[in-house]
Each structure stands twice: as structure tokens, then as C-alpha cells.
């Protein structure tokens, strides 16, 4: 279930300061989600419409989707015409070898 607190968190992640604080970023859209799902990035949560889940669940067997209405996607999205999926992804820790 999607709570107002979760919506506020997602909307805050569009601001760099909060992305750094939470160590998370938002992924909007099917193409970028497909790329991220095949990468080493750790996907924290995924919110998708019922039709997206039904069409793609077989492709993403290891990912747990939270079903939300398109109106809820609209509340979370930064886009005027939101996609059918929004994912919360952990920012990977980077290390530098200075030797």
C-alpha cells in the first residue's frame, strides 16, 4: 500500500539534498527500469500499474512490485505525462583508489 509518507519521500528524492540524505534516487519509466534491473544497482522498491505488472511480471521474476493506480503514479512523478512504473534505487557507494 502506498502511504502519504511514501509519496512525500519519493517527491523529496527529486531534490539533490534529499537524495544524498536518503542515499536513494528515483527511476521513472519502463526503458530505464529495464536497464537498471539488469545492472548491479540495488532496487529498493517498485511501484507500477496493474497493466504493467500483468504484462511484465514474467520478465522481472525476482522483483516485487507494489501495485498502484495511475493516479498515484501521477502524484509521485516529476513528469507531466507519467510512465506506468516508478522505482526507488539505492545510490551505489563509490570508492577511489588513491595509491
mmCIF file of N, CA and C in Angstrom:
data_model
loop_
_atom_site.group_PDB
_atom_site.id
_atom_site.type_symbol
_atom_site.label_atom_id
_atom_site.label_comp_id
_atom_site.label_asym_id
_atom_site.label_seq_id
_atom_site.Cartn_x
_atom_site.Cartn_y
_atom_site.Cartn_z
ATOM 1 N N UNK A 1 0.840 -1.193 0.000
ATOM 2 C CA UNK A 1 0.000 0.000 0.000
ATOM 3 C C UNK A 1 0.876 1.244 0.000
ATOM 4 N N UNK A 2 0.446 2.232 -0.712
ATOM 5 C CA UNK A 2 1.172 3.483 -0.843
ATOM 6 C C UNK A 2 0.618 4.500 0.151
ATOM 7 N N UNK A 3 1.479 4.973 1.033
ATOM 8 C CA UNK A 3 1.064 5.946 2.048
ATOM 9 C C UNK A 3 1.485 7.349 1.636
ATOM 10 N N UNK A 4 0.898 8.346 2.284
ATOM 11 C CA UNK A 4 1.290 9.732 2.022
ATOM 12 C C UNK A 4 2.752 9.957 2.378
ATOM 13 N N UNK A 5 3.212 9.283 3.416
ATOM 14 C CA UNK A 5 4.612 9.404 3.831
ATOM 15 C C UNK A 5 5.536 8.907 2.711
ATOM 16 N N UNK A 6 5.174 7.812 2.072
ATOM 17 C CA UNK A 6 5.977 7.257 0.980
ATOM 18 C C UNK A 6 5.957 8.193 -0.224
ATOM 19 N N UNK A 7 4.798 8.778 -0.517
ATOM 20 C CA UNK A 7 4.695 9.731 -1.629
ATOM 21 C C UNK A 7 5.592 10.937 -1.369
ATOM 22 N N UNK A 8 5.578 11.447 -0.128
ATOM 23 C CA UNK A 8 6.436 12.584 0.218
ATOM 24 C C UNK A 8 7.906 12.228 0.072
ATOM 25 N N UNK A 9 8.287 11.022 0.488
ATOM 26 C CA UNK A 9 9.673 10.581 0.353
ATOM 27 C C UNK A 9 10.072 10.562 -1.122
ATOM 28 N N UNK A 10 9.244 9.980 -1.960
ATOM 29 C CA UNK A 10 9.552 9.872 -3.385
ATOM 30 C C UNK A 10 9.679 11.258 -4.009
ATOM 31 N N UNK A 11 8.752 12.148 -3.701
ATOM 32 C CA UNK A 11 8.813 13.502 -4.252
ATOM 33 C C UNK A 11 10.054 14.241 -3.754
ATOM 34 N N UNK A 12 10.477 13.979 -2.527
ATOM 35 C CA UNK A 12 11.669 14.648 -1.995
ATOM 36 C C UNK A 12 12.934 14.195 -2.719
ATOM 37 N N UNK A 13 12.925 12.989 -3.273
ATOM 38 C CA UNK A 13 14.106 12.454 -3.947
ATOM 39 C C UNK A 13 14.402 13.142 -5.282
ATOM 40 N N UNK A 14 13.532 14.028 -5.720
ATOM 41 C CA UNK A 14 13.813 14.812 -6.911
ATOM 42 C C UNK A 14 14.726 15.997 -6.585
ATOM 43 N N UNK A 15 15.004 16.188 -5.296
ATOM 44 C CA UNK A 15 15.894 17.257 -4.832
ATOM 45 C C UNK A 15 17.208 16.616 -4.389
ATOM 46 N N UNK A 16 18.303 17.136 -4.917
ATOM 47 C CA UNK A 16 19.634 16.552 -4.678
ATOM 48 C C UNK A 16 19.943 16.374 -3.189
ATOM 49 N N UNK A 17 19.618 17.346 -2.385
ATOM 50 C CA UNK A 17 19.886 17.305 -0.940
ATOM 51 C C UNK A 17 19.268 16.050 -0.301
ATOM 52 N N UNK A 18 18.048 15.745 -0.654
ATOM 53 C CA UNK A 18 17.348 14.604 -0.065
ATOM 54 C C UNK A 18 17.825 13.275 -0.646
ATOM 55 N N UNK A 19 18.255 13.285 -1.914
ATOM 56 C CA UNK A 19 18.843 12.075 -2.472
ATOM 57 C C UNK A 19 20.101 11.703 -1.689
ATOM 58 N N UNK A 20 20.906 12.702 -1.341
ATOM 59 C CA UNK A 20 22.123 12.450 -0.564
ATOM 60 C C UNK A 20 21.781 11.956 0.837
ATOM 61 N N UNK A 21 20.799 12.572 1.470
ATOM 62 C CA UNK A 21 20.400 12.192 2.825
ATOM 63 C C UNK A 21 19.881 10.757 2.857
ATOM 64 N N UNK A 22 19.006 10.408 1.923
ATOM 65 C CA UNK A 22 18.371 9.091 1.898
ATOM 66 C C UNK A 22 19.220 8.036 1.182
ATOM 67 N N UNK A 23 20.203 8.488 0.410
ATOM 68 C CA UNK A 23 21.047 7.603 -0.383
ATOM 69 C C UNK A 23 20.209 6.782 -1.382
ATOM 70 N N UNK A 24 19.218 7.451 -1.972
ATOM 71 C CA UNK A 24 18.287 6.837 -2.920
ATOM 72 C C UNK A 24 18.049 7.783 -4.083
ATOM 73 N N UNK A 25 17.648 7.227 -5.215
ATOM 74 C CA UNK A 25 17.182 8.060 -6.317
ATOM 75 C C UNK A 25 15.971 7.400 -6.967
ATOM 76 N N UNK A 26 15.249 8.190 -7.766
ATOM 77 C CA UNK A 26 14.014 7.732 -8.406
ATOM 78 C C UNK A 26 14.280 7.410 -9.875
ATOM 79 N N UNK A 27 13.713 6.312 -10.306
ATOM 80 C CA UNK A 27 13.789 5.874 -11.696
ATOM 81 C C UNK A 27 12.356 5.875 -12.231
ATOM 82 N N UNK A 28 12.120 6.656 -13.278
ATOM 83 C CA UNK A 28 10.781 6.722 -13.870
ATOM 84 C C UNK A 28 10.815 6.207 -15.303
ATOM 85 N N UNK A 29 9.984 5.266 -15.600
ATOM 86 C CA UNK A 29 9.861 4.806 -16.972
ATOM 87 C C UNK A 29 10.331 3.381 -17.181
ATOM 88 N N UNK A 30 9.745 2.763 -18.186
ATOM 89 C CA UNK A 30 9.969 1.350 -18.462
ATOM 90 C C UNK A 30 11.368 1.057 -18.999
ATOM 91 N N UNK A 31 11.862 1.894 -19.907
ATOM 92 C CA UNK A 31 13.163 1.628 -20.511
ATOM 93 C C UNK A 31 14.287 1.727 -19.492
ATOM 94 N N UNK A 32 14.292 2.792 -18.693
ATOM 95 C CA UNK A 32 15.349 2.958 -17.694
ATOM 96 C C UNK A 32 15.231 1.887 -16.611
ATOM 97 N N UNK A 33 14.006 1.489 -16.281
ATOM 98 C CA UNK A 33 13.822 0.424 -15.302
ATOM 99 C C UNK A 33 14.399 -0.887 -15.822
ATOM 100 N N UNK A 34 14.179 -1.168 -17.091
ATOM 101 C CA UNK A 34 14.720 -2.393 -17.679
ATOM 102 C C UNK A 34 16.244 -2.405 -17.610
ATOM 103 N N UNK A 35 16.865 -1.280 -17.915
ATOM 104 C CA UNK A 35 18.323 -1.182 -17.850
ATOM 105 C C UNK A 35 18.815 -1.366 -16.415
ATOM 106 N N UNK A 36 18.172 -0.689 -15.472
ATOM 107 C CA UNK A 36 18.581 -0.797 -14.066
ATOM 108 C C UNK A 36 18.380 -2.203 -13.515
ATOM 109 N N UNK A 37 17.325 -2.877 -13.948
ATOM 110 C CA UNK A 37 17.057 -4.221 -13.430
ATOM 111 C C UNK A 37 18.130 -5.221 -13.861
ATOM 112 N N UNK A 38 18.822 -4.923 -14.945
ATOM 113 C CA UNK A 38 19.881 -5.804 -15.438
ATOM 114 C C UNK A 38 21.263 -5.379 -14.934
ATOM 115 N N UNK A 39 21.303 -4.292 -14.187
ATOM 116 C CA UNK A 39 22.581 -3.765 -13.715
ATOM 117 C C UNK A 39 22.855 -4.233 -12.283
ATOM 118 N N UNK A 40 23.931 -3.730 -11.727
ATOM 119 C CA UNK A 40 24.298 -4.087 -10.357
ATOM 120 C C UNK A 40 23.639 -3.172 -9.329
ATOM 121 N N UNK A 41 22.851 -2.191 -9.774
ATOM 122 C CA UNK A 41 22.152 -1.304 -8.848
ATOM 123 C C UNK A 41 21.134 -2.091 -8.030
ATOM 124 N N UNK A 42 20.985 -1.721 -6.759
ATOM 125 C CA UNK A 42 20.029 -2.385 -5.880
ATOM 126 C C UNK A 42 18.714 -1.617 -5.908
ATOM 127 N N UNK A 43 17.686 -2.259 -6.410
ATOM 128 C CA UNK A 43 16.366 -1.641 -6.490
ATOM 129 C C UNK A 43 15.664 -1.865 -5.156
ATOM 130 N N UNK A 44 15.294 -0.759 -4.517
ATOM 131 C CA UNK A 44 14.703 -0.816 -3.187
ATOM 132 C C UNK A 44 13.199 -1.128 -3.240
ATOM 133 N N UNK A 45 12.471 -0.359 -4.042
ATOM 134 C CA UNK A 45 11.030 -0.546 -4.169
ATOM 135 C C UNK A 45 10.596 -0.234 -5.590
ATOM 136 N N UNK A 46 9.510 -0.889 -6.014
ATOM 137 C CA UNK A 46 8.976 -0.657 -7.355
ATOM 138 C C UNK A 46 7.467 -0.474 -7.260
ATOM 139 N N UNK A 47 6.991 0.624 -7.832
ATOM 140 C CA UNK A 47 5.561 0.918 -7.882
ATOM 141 C C UNK A 47 5.143 0.908 -9.341
ATOM 142 N N UNK A 48 4.127 0.126 -9.665
ATOM 143 C CA UNK A 48 3.702 0.003 -11.059
ATOM 144 C C UNK A 48 2.189 -0.184 -11.145
ATOM 145 N N UNK A 49 1.675 0.161 -12.316
ATOM 146 C CA UNK A 49 0.243 -0.023 -12.547
ATOM 147 C C UNK A 49 -0.047 -1.506 -12.779
ATOM 148 N N UNK A 50 -1.286 -1.862 -12.598
ATOM 149 C CA UNK A 50 -1.706 -3.256 -12.748
ATOM 150 C C UNK A 50 -1.387 -3.792 -14.143
ATOM 151 N N UNK A 51 -1.647 -2.986 -15.172
ATOM 152 C CA UNK A 51 -1.386 -3.462 -16.534
ATOM 153 C C UNK A 51 0.107 -3.672 -16.785
ATOM 154 N N UNK A 52 0.971 -2.817 -16.233
ATOM 155 C CA UNK A 52 2.415 -3.025 -16.394
ATOM 156 C C UNK A 52 2.838 -4.331 -15.731
ATOM 157 N N UNK A 53 2.347 -4.561 -14.531
ATOM 158 C CA UNK A 53 2.706 -5.783 -13.794
ATOM 159 C C UNK A 53 2.260 -7.018 -14.567
ATOM 160 N N UNK A 54 1.014 -7.012 -15.048
ATOM 161 C CA UNK A 54 0.494 -8.161 -15.792
ATOM 162 C C UNK A 54 1.297 -8.428 -17.063
ATOM 163 N N UNK A 55 1.726 -7.374 -17.742
ATOM 164 C CA UNK A 55 2.470 -7.529 -18.993
ATOM 165 C C UNK A 55 3.924 -7.947 -18.777
ATOM 166 N N UNK A 56 4.510 -7.573 -17.641
ATOM 167 C CA UNK A 56 5.954 -7.716 -17.474
ATOM 168 C C UNK A 56 6.415 -8.568 -16.306
ATOM 169 N N UNK A 57 5.518 -9.079 -15.495
ATOM 170 C CA UNK A 57 5.909 -9.825 -14.305
ATOM 171 C C UNK A 57 6.788 -11.030 -14.648
ATOM 172 N N UNK A 58 6.522 -11.688 -15.746
ATOM 173 C CA UNK A 58 7.328 -12.851 -16.154
ATOM 174 C C UNK A 58 8.771 -12.465 -16.458
ATOM 175 N N UNK A 59 8.983 -11.229 -16.911
ATOM 176 C CA UNK A 59 10.314 -10.748 -17.265
ATOM 177 C C UNK A 59 11.136 -10.390 -16.023
ATOM 178 N N UNK A 60 10.465 -9.932 -14.967
ATOM 179 C CA UNK A 60 11.134 -9.494 -13.747
ATOM 180 C C UNK A 60 10.717 -10.390 -12.580
ATOM 181 N N UNK A 61 11.097 -11.637 -12.622
ATOM 182 C CA UNK A 61 10.646 -12.618 -11.634
ATOM 183 C C UNK A 61 11.153 -12.344 -10.221
ATOM 184 N N UNK A 62 12.330 -11.767 -10.088
ATOM 185 C CA UNK A 62 12.920 -11.554 -8.767
ATOM 186 C C UNK A 62 12.524 -10.223 -8.139
ATOM 187 N N UNK A 63 11.764 -9.412 -8.848
ATOM 188 C CA UNK A 63 11.392 -8.095 -8.362
ATOM 189 C C UNK A 63 9.964 -8.125 -7.833
ATOM 190 N N UNK A 64 9.782 -7.553 -6.650
ATOM 191 C CA UNK A 64 8.450 -7.473 -6.039
ATOM 192 C C UNK A 64 7.859 -6.107 -6.382
ATOM 193 N N UNK A 65 6.710 -6.123 -7.014
ATOM 194 C CA UNK A 65 6.025 -4.899 -7.409
ATOM 195 C C UNK A 65 4.956 -4.536 -6.390
ATOM 196 N N UNK A 66 4.785 -3.238 -6.171
ATOM 197 C CA UNK A 66 3.653 -2.728 -5.416
ATOM 198 C C UNK A 66 2.698 -2.138 -6.437
ATOM 199 N N UNK A 67 1.500 -2.700 -6.507
ATOM 200 C CA UNK A 67 0.519 -2.227 -7.483
ATOM 201 C C UNK A 67 -0.089 -0.915 -7.017
ATOM 202 N N UNK A 68 -0.074 0.074 -7.902
ATOM 203 C CA UNK A 68 -0.669 1.373 -7.615
ATOM 204 C C UNK A 68 -1.490 1.817 -8.814
ATOM 205 N N UNK A 69 -2.425 2.718 -8.563
ATOM 206 C CA UNK A 69 -3.251 3.264 -9.644
ATOM 207 C C UNK A 69 -2.461 4.323 -10.398
ATOM 208 N N UNK A 70 -2.860 4.582 -11.630
ATOM 209 C CA UNK A 70 -2.194 5.605 -12.437
ATOM 210 C C UNK A 70 -2.261 6.964 -11.741
ATOM 211 N N UNK A 71 -3.334 7.229 -10.997
ATOM 212 C CA UNK A 71 -3.463 8.495 -10.260
ATOM 213 C C UNK A 71 -2.384 8.615 -9.188
ATOM 214 N N UNK A 72 -2.017 7.499 -8.559
ATOM 215 C CA UNK A 72 -0.960 7.520 -7.547
ATOM 216 C C UNK A 72 0.408 7.724 -8.195
ATOM 217 N N UNK A 73 0.610 7.126 -9.367
ATOM 218 C CA UNK A 73 1.849 7.349 -10.123
ATOM 219 C C UNK A 73 1.968 8.843 -10.438
ATOM 220 N N UNK A 74 0.864 9.452 -10.820
ATOM 221 C CA UNK A 74 0.843 10.882 -11.131
ATOM 222 C C UNK A 74 1.272 11.716 -9.923
ATOM 223 N N UNK A 75 0.832 11.335 -8.732
ATOM 224 C CA UNK A 75 1.216 12.051 -7.510
ATOM 225 C C UNK A 75 2.711 11.949 -7.241
ATOM 226 N N UNK A 76 3.326 10.818 -7.579
ATOM 227 C CA UNK A 76 4.743 10.585 -7.301
ATOM 228 C C UNK A 76 5.661 11.131 -8.378
ATOM 229 N N UNK A 77 5.168 11.264 -9.576
ATOM 230 C CA UNK A 77 6.006 11.532 -10.741
ATOM 231 C C UNK A 77 6.445 12.987 -10.839
ATOM 232 N N UNK A 78 7.576 13.186 -11.509
ATOM 233 C CA UNK A 78 8.051 14.536 -11.815
ATOM 234 C C UNK A 78 7.675 14.918 -13.244
ATOM 235 N N UNK A 79 7.070 13.998 -13.973
ATOM 236 C CA UNK A 79 6.730 14.222 -15.372
ATOM 237 C C UNK A 79 5.278 14.644 -15.540
ATOM 238 N N UNK A 80 5.015 15.404 -16.596
ATOM 239 C CA UNK A 80 3.635 15.823 -16.877
ATOM 240 C C UNK A 80 2.787 14.641 -17.314
ATOM 241 N N UNK A 81 3.377 13.743 -18.096
ATOM 242 C CA UNK A 81 2.699 12.522 -18.509
ATOM 243 C C UNK A 81 3.505 11.346 -17.967
ATOM 244 N N UNK A 82 3.164 10.906 -16.773
ATOM 245 C CA UNK A 82 3.968 9.871 -16.112
ATOM 246 C C UNK A 82 3.886 8.506 -16.793
ATOM 247 N N UNK A 83 4.927 7.736 -16.573
ATOM 248 C CA UNK A 83 5.011 6.374 -17.076
ATOM 249 C C UNK A 83 4.164 5.455 -16.185
ATOM 250 N N UNK A 84 4.244 4.155 -16.443
ATOM 251 C CA UNK A 84 3.465 3.187 -15.660
ATOM 252 C C UNK A 84 4.272 2.598 -14.513
ATOM 253 N N UNK A 85 5.527 3.042 -14.346
ATOM 254 C CA UNK A 85 6.379 2.452 -13.319
ATOM 255 C C UNK A 85 7.330 3.490 -12.737
ATOM 256 N N UNK A 86 7.500 3.409 -11.421
ATOM 257 C CA UNK A 86 8.466 4.236 -10.692
ATOM 258 C C UNK A 86 9.198 3.314 -9.736
ATOM 259 N N UNK A 87 10.522 3.423 -9.742
ATOM 260 C CA UNK A 87 11.335 2.596 -8.850
ATOM 261 C C UNK A 87 12.214 3.483 -7.980
ATOM 262 N N UNK A 88 12.458 3.017 -6.759
ATOM 263 C CA UNK A 88 13.378 3.669 -5.834
ATOM 264 C C UNK A 88 14.643 2.813 -5.837
ATOM 265 N N UNK A 89 15.776 3.449 -6.103
ATOM 266 C CA UNK A 89 17.032 2.729 -6.273
ATOM 267 C C UNK A 89 18.083 3.297 -5.330
ATOM 268 N N UNK A 90 18.884 2.409 -4.751
ATOM 269 C CA UNK A 90 19.951 2.850 -3.854
ATOM 270 C C UNK A 90 21.101 3.432 -4.666
ATOM 271 N N UNK A 91 21.665 4.526 -4.172
ATOM 272 C CA UNK A 91 22.842 5.111 -4.798
ATOM 273 C C UNK A 91 24.033 4.257 -4.393
ATOM 274 N N UNK A 92 24.761 3.746 -5.352
ATOM 275 C CA UNK A 92 25.885 2.873 -5.004
ATOM 276 C C UNK A 92 27.008 3.656 -4.329
ATOM 277 N N UNK A 93 27.675 2.987 -3.417
ATOM 278 C CA UNK A 93 28.795 3.604 -2.728
ATOM 279 C C UNK A 93 30.000 3.565 -3.665
ATOM 280 N N UNK A 94 30.642 4.688 -3.816
ATOM 281 C CA UNK A 94 31.813 4.762 -4.686
ATOM 282 C C UNK A 94 33.076 4.884 -3.848
ATOM 283 N N UNK A 95 34.093 4.211 -4.272
ATOM 284 C CA UNK A 95 35.397 4.287 -3.591
ATOM 285 C C UNK A 95 36.453 4.636 -4.618
ATOM 286 N N UNK A 96 37.460 5.328 -4.149
ATOM 287 C CA UNK A 96 38.543 5.737 -5.018
ATOM 288 C C UNK A 96 39.833 5.142 -4.497
ATOM 289 N N UNK A 97 40.630 4.626 -5.410
ATOM 290 C CA UNK A 97 41.925 4.075 -5.063
ATOM 291 C C UNK A 97 42.964 5.154 -5.346
ATOM 292 N N UNK A 98 43.489 5.754 -4.296
ATOM 293 C CA UNK A 98 44.430 6.855 -4.443
ATOM 294 C C UNK A 98 45.890 6.412 -4.414
ATOM 295 N N UNK A 99 46.128 5.113 -4.496
ATOM 296 C CA UNK A 99 47.523 4.651 -4.455
ATOM 297 C C UNK A 99 48.188 4.654 -5.799
#
